[in-house]
CSV table of N, CA and C in Angstrom, one decimal:
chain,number,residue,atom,x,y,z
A,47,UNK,N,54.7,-10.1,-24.8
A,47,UNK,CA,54.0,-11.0,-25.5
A,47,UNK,C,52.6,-10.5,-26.0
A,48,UNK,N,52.0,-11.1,-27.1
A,48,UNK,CA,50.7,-11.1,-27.4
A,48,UNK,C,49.9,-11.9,-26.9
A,49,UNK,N,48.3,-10.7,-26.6
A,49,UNK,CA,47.3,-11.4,-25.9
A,49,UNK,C,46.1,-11.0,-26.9
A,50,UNK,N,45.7,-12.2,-27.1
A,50,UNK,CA,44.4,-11.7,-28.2
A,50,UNK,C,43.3,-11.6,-27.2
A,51,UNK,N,41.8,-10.3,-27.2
A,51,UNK,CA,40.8,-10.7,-26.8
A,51,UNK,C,40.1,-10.4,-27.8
A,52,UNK,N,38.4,-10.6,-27.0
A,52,UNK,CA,37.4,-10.5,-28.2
A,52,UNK,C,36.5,-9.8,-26.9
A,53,UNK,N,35.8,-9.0,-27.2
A,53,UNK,CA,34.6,-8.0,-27.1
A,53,UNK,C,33.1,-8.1,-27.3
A,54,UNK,N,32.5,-9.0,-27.2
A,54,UNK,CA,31.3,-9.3,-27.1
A,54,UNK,C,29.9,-8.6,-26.5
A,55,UNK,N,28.5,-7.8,-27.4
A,55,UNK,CA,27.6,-7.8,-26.5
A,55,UNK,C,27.2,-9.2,-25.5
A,56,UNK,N,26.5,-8.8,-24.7
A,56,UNK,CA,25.8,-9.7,-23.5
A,56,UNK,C,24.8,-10.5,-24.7
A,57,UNK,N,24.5,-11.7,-24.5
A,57,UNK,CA,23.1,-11.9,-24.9
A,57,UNK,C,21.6,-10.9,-24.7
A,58,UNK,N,20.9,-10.8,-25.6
A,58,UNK,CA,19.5,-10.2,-25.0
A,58,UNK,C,19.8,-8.3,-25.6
A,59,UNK,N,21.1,-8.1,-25.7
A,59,UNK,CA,21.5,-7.0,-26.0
A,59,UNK,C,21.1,-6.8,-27.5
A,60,UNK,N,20.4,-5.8,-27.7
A,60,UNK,CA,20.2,-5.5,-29.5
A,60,UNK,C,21.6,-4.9,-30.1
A,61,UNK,N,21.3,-6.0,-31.4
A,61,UNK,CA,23.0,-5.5,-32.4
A,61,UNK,C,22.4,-5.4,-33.7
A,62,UNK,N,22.4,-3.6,-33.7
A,62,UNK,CA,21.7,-3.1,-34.9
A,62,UNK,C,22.7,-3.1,-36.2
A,63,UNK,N,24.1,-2.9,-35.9
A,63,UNK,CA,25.1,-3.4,-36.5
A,63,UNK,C,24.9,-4.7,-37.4
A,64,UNK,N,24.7,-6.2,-36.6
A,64,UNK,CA,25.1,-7.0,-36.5
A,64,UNK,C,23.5,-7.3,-37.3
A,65,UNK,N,22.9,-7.0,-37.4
A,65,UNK,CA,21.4,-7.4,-38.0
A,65,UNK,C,21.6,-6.6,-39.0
A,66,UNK,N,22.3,-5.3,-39.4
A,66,UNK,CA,22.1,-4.8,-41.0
A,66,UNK,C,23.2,-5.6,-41.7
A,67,UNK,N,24.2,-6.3,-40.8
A,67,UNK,CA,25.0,-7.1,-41.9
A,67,UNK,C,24.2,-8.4,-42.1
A,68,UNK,N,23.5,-9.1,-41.4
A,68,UNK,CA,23.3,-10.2,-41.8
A,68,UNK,C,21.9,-9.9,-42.7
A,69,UNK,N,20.9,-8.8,-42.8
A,69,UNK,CA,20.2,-8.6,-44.0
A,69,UNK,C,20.8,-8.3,-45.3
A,70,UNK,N,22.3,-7.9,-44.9
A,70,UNK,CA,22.7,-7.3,-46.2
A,70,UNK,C,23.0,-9.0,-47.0
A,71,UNK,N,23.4,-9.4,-46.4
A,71,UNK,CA,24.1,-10.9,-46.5
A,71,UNK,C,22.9,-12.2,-46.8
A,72,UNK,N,21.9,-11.8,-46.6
A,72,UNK,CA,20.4,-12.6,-46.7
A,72,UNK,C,20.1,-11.6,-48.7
A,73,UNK,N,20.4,-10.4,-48.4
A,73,UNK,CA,20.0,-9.8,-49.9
A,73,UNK,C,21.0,-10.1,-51.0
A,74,UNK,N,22.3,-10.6,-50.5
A,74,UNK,CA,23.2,-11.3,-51.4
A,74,UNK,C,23.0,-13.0,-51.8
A,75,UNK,N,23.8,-13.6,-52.0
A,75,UNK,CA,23.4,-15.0,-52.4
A,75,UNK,C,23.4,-15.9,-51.0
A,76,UNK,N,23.5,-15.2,-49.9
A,76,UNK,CA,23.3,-16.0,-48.3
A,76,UNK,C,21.9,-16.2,-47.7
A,77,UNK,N,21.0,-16.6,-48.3
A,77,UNK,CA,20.3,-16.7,-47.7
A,77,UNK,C,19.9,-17.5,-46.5
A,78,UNK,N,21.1,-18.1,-46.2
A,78,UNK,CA,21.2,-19.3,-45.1
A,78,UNK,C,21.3,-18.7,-43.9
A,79,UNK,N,21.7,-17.5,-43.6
A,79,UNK,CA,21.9,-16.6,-42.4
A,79,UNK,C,21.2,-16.4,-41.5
A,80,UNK,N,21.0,-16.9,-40.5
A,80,UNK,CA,20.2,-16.6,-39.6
A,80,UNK,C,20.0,-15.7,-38.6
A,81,UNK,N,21.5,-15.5,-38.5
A,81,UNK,CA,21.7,-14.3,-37.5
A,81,UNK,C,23.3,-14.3,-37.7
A,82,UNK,N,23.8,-13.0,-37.3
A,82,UNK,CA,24.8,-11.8,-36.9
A,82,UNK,C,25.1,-11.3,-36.1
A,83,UNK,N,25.9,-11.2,-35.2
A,83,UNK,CA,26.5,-10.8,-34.2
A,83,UNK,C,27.5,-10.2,-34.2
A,84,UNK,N,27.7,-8.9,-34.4
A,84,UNK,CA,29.4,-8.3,-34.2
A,84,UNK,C,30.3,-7.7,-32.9
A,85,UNK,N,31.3,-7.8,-32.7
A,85,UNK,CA,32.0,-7.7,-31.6
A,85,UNK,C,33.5,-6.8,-32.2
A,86,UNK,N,34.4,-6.8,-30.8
A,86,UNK,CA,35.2,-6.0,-31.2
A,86,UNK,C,36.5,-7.3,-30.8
A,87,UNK,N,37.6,-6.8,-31.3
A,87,UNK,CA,39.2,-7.7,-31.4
A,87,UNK,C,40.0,-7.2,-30.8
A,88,UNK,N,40.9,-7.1,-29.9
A,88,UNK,CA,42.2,-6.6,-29.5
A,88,UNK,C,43.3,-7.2,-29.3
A,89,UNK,N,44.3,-7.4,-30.4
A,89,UNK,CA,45.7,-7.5,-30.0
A,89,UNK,C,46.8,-6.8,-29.2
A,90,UNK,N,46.6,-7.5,-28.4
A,90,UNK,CA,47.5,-6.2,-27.1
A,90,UNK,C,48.8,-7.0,-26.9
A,91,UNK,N,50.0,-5.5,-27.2
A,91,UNK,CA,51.7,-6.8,-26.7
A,91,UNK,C,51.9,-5.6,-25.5
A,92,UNK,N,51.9,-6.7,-24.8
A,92,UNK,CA,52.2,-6.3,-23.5
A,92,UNK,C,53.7,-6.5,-22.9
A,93,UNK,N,54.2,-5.6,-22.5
A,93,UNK,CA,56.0,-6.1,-22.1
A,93,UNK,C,56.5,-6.8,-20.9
A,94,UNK,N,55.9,-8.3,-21.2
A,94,UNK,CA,56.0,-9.2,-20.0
A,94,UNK,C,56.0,-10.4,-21.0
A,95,UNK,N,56.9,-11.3,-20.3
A,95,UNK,CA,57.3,-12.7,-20.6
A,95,UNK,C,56.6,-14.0,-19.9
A,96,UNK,N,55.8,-13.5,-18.9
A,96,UNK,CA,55.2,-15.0,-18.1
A,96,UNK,C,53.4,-14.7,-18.9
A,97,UNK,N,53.4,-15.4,-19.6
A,97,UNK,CA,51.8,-15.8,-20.2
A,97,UNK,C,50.8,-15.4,-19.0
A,98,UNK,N,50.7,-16.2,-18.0
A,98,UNK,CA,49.6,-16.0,-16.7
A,98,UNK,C,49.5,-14.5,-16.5
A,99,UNK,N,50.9,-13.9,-16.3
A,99,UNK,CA,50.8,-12.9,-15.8
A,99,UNK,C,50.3,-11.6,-16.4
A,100,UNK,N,50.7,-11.7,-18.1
A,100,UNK,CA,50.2,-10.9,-19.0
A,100,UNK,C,49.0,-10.7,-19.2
A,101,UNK,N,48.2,-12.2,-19.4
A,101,UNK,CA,46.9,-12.4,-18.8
A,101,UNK,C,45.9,-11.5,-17.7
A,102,UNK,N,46.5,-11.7,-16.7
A,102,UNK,CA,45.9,-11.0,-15.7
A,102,UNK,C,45.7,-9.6,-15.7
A,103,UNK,N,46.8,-9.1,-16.5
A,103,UNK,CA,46.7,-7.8,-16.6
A,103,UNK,C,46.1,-7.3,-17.7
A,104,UNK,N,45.7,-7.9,-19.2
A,104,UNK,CA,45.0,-7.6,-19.6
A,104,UNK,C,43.5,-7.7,-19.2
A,105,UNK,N,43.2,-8.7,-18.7
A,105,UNK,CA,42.2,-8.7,-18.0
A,105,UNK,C,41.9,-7.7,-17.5
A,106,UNK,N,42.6,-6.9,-16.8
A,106,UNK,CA,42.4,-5.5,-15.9
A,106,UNK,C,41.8,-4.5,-17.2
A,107,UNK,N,42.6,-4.6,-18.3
A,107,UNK,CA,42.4,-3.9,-19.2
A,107,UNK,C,41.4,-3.7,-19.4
A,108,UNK,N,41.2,-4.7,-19.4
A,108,UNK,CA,38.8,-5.0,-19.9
A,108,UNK,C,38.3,-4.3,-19.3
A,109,UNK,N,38.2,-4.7,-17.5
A,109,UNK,CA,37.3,-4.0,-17.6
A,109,UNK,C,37.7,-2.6,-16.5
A,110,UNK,N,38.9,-2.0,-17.1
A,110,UNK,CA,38.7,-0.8,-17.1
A,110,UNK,C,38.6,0.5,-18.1
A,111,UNK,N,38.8,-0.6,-19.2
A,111,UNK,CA,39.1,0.4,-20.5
A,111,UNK,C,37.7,-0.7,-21.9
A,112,UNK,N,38.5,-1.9,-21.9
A,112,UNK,CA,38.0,-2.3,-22.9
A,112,UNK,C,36.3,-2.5,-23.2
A,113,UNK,N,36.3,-3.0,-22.4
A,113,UNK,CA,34.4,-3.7,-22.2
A,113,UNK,C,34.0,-2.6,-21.4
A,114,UNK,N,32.9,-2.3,-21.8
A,114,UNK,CA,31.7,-2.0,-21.0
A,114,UNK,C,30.8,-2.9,-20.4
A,115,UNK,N,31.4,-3.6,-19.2
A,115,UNK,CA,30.7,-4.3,-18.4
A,115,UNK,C,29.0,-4.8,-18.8
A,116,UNK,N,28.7,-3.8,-18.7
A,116,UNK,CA,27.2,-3.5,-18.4
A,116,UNK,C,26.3,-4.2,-19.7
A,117,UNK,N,27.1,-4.0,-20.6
A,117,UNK,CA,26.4,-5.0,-21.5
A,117,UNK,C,27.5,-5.4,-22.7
A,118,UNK,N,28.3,-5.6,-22.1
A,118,UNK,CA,29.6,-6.5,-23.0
A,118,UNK,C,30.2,-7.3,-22.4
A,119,UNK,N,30.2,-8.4,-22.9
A,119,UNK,CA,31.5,-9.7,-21.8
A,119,UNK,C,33.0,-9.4,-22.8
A,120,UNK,N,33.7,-10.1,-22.3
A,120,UNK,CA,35.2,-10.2,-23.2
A,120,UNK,C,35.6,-11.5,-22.8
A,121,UNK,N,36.7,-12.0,-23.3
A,121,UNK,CA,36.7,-13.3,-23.4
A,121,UNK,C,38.4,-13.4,-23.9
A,122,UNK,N,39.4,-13.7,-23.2
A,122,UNK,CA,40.5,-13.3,-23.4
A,122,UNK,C,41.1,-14.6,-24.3
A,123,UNK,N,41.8,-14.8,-25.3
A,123,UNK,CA,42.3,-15.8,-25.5
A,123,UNK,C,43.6,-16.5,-25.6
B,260,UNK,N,24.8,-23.5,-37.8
B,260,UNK,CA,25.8,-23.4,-37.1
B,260,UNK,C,26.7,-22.2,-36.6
B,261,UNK,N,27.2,-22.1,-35.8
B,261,UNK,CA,27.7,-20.8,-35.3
B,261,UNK,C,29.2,-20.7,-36.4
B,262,UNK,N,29.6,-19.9,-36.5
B,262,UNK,CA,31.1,-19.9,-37.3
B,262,UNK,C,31.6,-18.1,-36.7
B,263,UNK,N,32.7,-18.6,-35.8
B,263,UNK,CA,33.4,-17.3,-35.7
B,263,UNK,C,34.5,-16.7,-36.8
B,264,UNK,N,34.4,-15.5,-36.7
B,264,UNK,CA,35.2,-15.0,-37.8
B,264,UNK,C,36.4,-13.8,-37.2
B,265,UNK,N,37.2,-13.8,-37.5
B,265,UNK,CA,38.2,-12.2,-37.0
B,265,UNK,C,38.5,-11.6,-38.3
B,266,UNK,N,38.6,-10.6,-38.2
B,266,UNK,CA,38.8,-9.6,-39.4
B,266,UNK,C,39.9,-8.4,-38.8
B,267,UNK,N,41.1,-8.4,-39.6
B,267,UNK,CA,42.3,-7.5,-38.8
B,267,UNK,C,42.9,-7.0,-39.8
B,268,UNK,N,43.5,-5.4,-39.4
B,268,UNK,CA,44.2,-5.3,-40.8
B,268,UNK,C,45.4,-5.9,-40.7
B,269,UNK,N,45.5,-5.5,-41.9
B,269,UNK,CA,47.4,-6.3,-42.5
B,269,UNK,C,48.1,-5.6,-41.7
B,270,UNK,N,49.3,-6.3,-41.5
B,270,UNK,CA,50.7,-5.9,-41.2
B,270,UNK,C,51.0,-4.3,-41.7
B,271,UNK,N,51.2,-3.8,-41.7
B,271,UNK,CA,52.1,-2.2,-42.1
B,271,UNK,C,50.7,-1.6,-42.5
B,272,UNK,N,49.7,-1.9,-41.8
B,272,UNK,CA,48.2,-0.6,-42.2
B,272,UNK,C,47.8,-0.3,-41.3
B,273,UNK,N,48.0,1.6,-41.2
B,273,UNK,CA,48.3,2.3,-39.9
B,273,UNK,C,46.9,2.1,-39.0
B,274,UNK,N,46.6,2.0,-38.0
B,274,UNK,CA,45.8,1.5,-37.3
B,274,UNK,C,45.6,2.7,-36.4
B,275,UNK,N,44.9,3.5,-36.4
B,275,UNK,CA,45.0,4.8,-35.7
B,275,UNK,C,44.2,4.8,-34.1
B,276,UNK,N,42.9,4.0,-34.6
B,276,UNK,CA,42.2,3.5,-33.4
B,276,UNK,C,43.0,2.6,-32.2
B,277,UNK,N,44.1,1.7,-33.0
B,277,UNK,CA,44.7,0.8,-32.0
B,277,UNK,C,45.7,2.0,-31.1
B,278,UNK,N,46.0,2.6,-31.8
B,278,UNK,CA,47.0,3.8,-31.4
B,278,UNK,C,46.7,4.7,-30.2
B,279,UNK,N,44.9,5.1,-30.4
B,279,UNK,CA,44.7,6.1,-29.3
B,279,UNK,C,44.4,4.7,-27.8
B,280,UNK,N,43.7,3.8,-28.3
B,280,UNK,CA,43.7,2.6,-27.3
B,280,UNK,C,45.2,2.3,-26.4
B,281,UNK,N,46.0,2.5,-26.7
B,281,UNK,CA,47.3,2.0,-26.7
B,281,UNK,C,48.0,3.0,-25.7
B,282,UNK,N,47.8,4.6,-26.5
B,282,UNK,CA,48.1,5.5,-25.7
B,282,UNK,C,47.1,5.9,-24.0
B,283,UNK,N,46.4,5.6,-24.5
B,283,UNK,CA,45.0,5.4,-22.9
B,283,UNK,C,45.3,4.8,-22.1
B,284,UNK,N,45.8,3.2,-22.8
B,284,UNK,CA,46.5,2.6,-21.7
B,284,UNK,C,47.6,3.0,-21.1
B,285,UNK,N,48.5,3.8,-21.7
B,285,UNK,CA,50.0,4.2,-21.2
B,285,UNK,C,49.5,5.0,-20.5
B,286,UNK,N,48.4,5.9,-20.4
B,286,UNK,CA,48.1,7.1,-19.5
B,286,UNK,C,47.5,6.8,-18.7
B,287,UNK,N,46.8,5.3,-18.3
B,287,UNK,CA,46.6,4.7,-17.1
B,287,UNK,C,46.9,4.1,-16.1
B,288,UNK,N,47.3,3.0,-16.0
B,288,UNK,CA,48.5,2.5,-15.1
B,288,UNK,C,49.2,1.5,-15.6
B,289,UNK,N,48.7,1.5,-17.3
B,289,UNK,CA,49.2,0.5,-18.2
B,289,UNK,C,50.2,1.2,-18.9
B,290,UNK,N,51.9,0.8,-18.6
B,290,UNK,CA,52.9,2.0,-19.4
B,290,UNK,C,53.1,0.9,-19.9
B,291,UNK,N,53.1,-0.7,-19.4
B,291,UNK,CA,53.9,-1.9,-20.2
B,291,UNK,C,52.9,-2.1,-21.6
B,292,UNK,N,52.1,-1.6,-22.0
B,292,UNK,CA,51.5,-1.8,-23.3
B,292,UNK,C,52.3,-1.3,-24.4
B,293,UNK,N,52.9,-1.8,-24.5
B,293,UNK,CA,53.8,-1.8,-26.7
B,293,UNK,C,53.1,-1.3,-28.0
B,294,UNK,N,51.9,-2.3,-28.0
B,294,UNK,CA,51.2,-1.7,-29.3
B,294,UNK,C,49.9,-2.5,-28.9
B,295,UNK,N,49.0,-1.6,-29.5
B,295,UNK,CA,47.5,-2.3,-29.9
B,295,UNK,C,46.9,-2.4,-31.1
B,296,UNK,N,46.8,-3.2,-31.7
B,296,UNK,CA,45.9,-3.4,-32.6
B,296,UNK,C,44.1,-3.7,-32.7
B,297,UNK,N,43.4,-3.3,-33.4
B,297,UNK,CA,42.0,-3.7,-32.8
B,297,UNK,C,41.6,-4.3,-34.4
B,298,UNK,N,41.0,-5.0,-34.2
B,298,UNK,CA,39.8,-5.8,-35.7
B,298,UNK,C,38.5,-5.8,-35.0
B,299,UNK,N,37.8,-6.8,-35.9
B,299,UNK,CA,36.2,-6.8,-36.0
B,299,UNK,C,36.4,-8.5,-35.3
B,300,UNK,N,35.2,-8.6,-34.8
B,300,UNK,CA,34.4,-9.9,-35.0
B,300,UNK,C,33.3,-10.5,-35.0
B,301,UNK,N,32.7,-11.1,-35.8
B,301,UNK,CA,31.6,-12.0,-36.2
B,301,UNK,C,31.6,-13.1,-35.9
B,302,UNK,N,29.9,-13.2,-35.4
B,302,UNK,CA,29.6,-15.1,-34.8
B,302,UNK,C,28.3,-14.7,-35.7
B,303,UNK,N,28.8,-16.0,-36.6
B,303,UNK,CA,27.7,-15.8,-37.9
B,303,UNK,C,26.9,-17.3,-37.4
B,304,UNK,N,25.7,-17.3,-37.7
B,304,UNK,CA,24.7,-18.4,-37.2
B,304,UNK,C,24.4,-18.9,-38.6
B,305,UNK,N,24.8,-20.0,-39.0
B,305,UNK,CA,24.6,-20.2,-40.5
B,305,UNK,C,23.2,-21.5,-40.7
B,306,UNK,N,22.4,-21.7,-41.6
B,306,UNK,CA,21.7,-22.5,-41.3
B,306,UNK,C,22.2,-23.5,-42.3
B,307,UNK,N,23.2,-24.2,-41.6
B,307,UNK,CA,24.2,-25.3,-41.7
B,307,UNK,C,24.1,-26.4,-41.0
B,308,UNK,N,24.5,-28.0,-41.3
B,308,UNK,CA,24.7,-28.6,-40.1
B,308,UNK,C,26.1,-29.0,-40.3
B,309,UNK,N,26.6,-29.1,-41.8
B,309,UNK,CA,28.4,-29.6,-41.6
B,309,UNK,C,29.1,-28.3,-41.8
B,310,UNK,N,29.9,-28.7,-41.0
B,310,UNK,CA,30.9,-27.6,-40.1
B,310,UNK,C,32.0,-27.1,-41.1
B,311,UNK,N,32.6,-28.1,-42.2
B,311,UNK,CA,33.3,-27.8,-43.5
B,311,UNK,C,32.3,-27.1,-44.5
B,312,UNK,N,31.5,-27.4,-44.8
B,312,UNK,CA,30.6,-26.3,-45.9
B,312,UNK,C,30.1,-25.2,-44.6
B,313,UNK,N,29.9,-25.1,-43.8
B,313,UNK,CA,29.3,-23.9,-43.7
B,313,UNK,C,30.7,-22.9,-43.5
B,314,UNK,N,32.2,-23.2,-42.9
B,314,UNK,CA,33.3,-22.7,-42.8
B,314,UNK,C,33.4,-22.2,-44.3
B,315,UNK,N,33.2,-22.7,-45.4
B,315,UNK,CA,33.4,-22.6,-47.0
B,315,UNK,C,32.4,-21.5,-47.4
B,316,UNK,N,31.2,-21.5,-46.6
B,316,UNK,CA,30.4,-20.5,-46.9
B,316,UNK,C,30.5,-19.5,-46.4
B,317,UNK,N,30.9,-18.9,-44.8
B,317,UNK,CA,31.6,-18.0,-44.3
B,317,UNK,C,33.0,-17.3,-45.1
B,318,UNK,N,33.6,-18.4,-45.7
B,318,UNK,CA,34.9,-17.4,-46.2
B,318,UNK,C,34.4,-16.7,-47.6
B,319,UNK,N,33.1,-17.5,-48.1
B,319,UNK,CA,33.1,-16.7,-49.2
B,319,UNK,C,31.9,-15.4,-49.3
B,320,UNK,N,31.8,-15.3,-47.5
B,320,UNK,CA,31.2,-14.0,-47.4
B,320,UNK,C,31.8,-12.7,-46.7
B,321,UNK,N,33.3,-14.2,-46.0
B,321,UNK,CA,34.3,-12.8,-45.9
B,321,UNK,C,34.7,-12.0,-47.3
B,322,UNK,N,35.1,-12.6,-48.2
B,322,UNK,CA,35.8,-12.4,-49.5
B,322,UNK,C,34.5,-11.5,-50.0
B,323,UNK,N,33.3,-11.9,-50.0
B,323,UNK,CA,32.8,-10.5,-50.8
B,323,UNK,C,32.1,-9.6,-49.8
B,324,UNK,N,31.8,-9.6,-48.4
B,324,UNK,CA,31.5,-8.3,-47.9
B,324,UNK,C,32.4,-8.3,-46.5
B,325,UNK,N,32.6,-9.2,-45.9
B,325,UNK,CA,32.8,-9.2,-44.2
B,325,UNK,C,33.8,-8.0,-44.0
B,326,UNK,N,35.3,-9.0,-44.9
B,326,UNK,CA,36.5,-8.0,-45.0
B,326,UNK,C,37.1,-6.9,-46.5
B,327,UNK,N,37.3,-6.6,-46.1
B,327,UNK,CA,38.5,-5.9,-47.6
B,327,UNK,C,39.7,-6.4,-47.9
B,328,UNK,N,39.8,-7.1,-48.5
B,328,UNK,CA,40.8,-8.0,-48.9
B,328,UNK,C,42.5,-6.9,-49.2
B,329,UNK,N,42.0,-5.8,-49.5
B,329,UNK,CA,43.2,-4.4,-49.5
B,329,UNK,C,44.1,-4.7,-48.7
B,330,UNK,N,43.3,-4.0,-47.8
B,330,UNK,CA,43.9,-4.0,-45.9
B,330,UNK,C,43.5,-4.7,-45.2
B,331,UNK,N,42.8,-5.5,-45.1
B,331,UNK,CA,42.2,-6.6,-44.2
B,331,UNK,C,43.2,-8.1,-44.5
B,332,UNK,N,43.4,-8.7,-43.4
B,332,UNK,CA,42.9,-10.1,-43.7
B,332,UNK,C,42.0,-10.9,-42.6
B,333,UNK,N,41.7,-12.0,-42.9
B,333,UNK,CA,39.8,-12.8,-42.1
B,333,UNK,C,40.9,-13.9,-41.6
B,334,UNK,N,40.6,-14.4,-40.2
B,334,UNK,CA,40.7,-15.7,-40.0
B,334,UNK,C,39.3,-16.4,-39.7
B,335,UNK,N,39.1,-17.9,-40.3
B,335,UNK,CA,37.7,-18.0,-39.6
B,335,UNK,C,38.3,-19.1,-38.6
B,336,UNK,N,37.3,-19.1,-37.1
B,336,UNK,CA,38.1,-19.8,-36.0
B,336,UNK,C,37.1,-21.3,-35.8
């Protein structure tokens, strides 16, 4: 089955990324933008049929592959 | 208001990054991983208060910079 996560810096973390898009996006017709934040996506199919259990093993994924702990959360969904 | 966004490629667009993720996991103690795919994600801070126009204003910043409409497609969440 598929397990979607998402990749997130920590709060407090600088996203130099995530701030040249939302200037680019303030120099287009958005000027409503206040802020940007970018993160990473992973669709992962994993070869297991019980949901919980897939789960938990992605989770392992995190954090031994996916997230950098130290200043990234993930957030499985 | 905050507006999340996912950005993934299409269906049949070779994903090479998902590929070496995928194979990392096979060479760890992850063999049951099938496939990986990876996208982008954005938490756009919009200075919005209704939650339908500022969703209307996110898609039409996917459509001209977030994603590539080619090989991409955007869900906004």
């Amino acid at each position: 089955m598929k397990i979607k996560v998402i990749v997130t810096l920590k709060k407090g973390v600088l996203d130099p990324q995530g701030k040249a898009i939302q200037q680019t996006l303030n120099g287009m017709t958005f000027s409503d933008v206040k802020q940007v934040r970018q993160g990473k996506y992973f669709d992962i199919d994993v070869n297991m049929e019980d949901e919980k259990k897939a789960k938990a093993r992605v989770e392992e994924m995190c954090k031994k592959l996916l997230a950098n702990l130290v200043i990234e959360d993930y957030k499985i969904l």
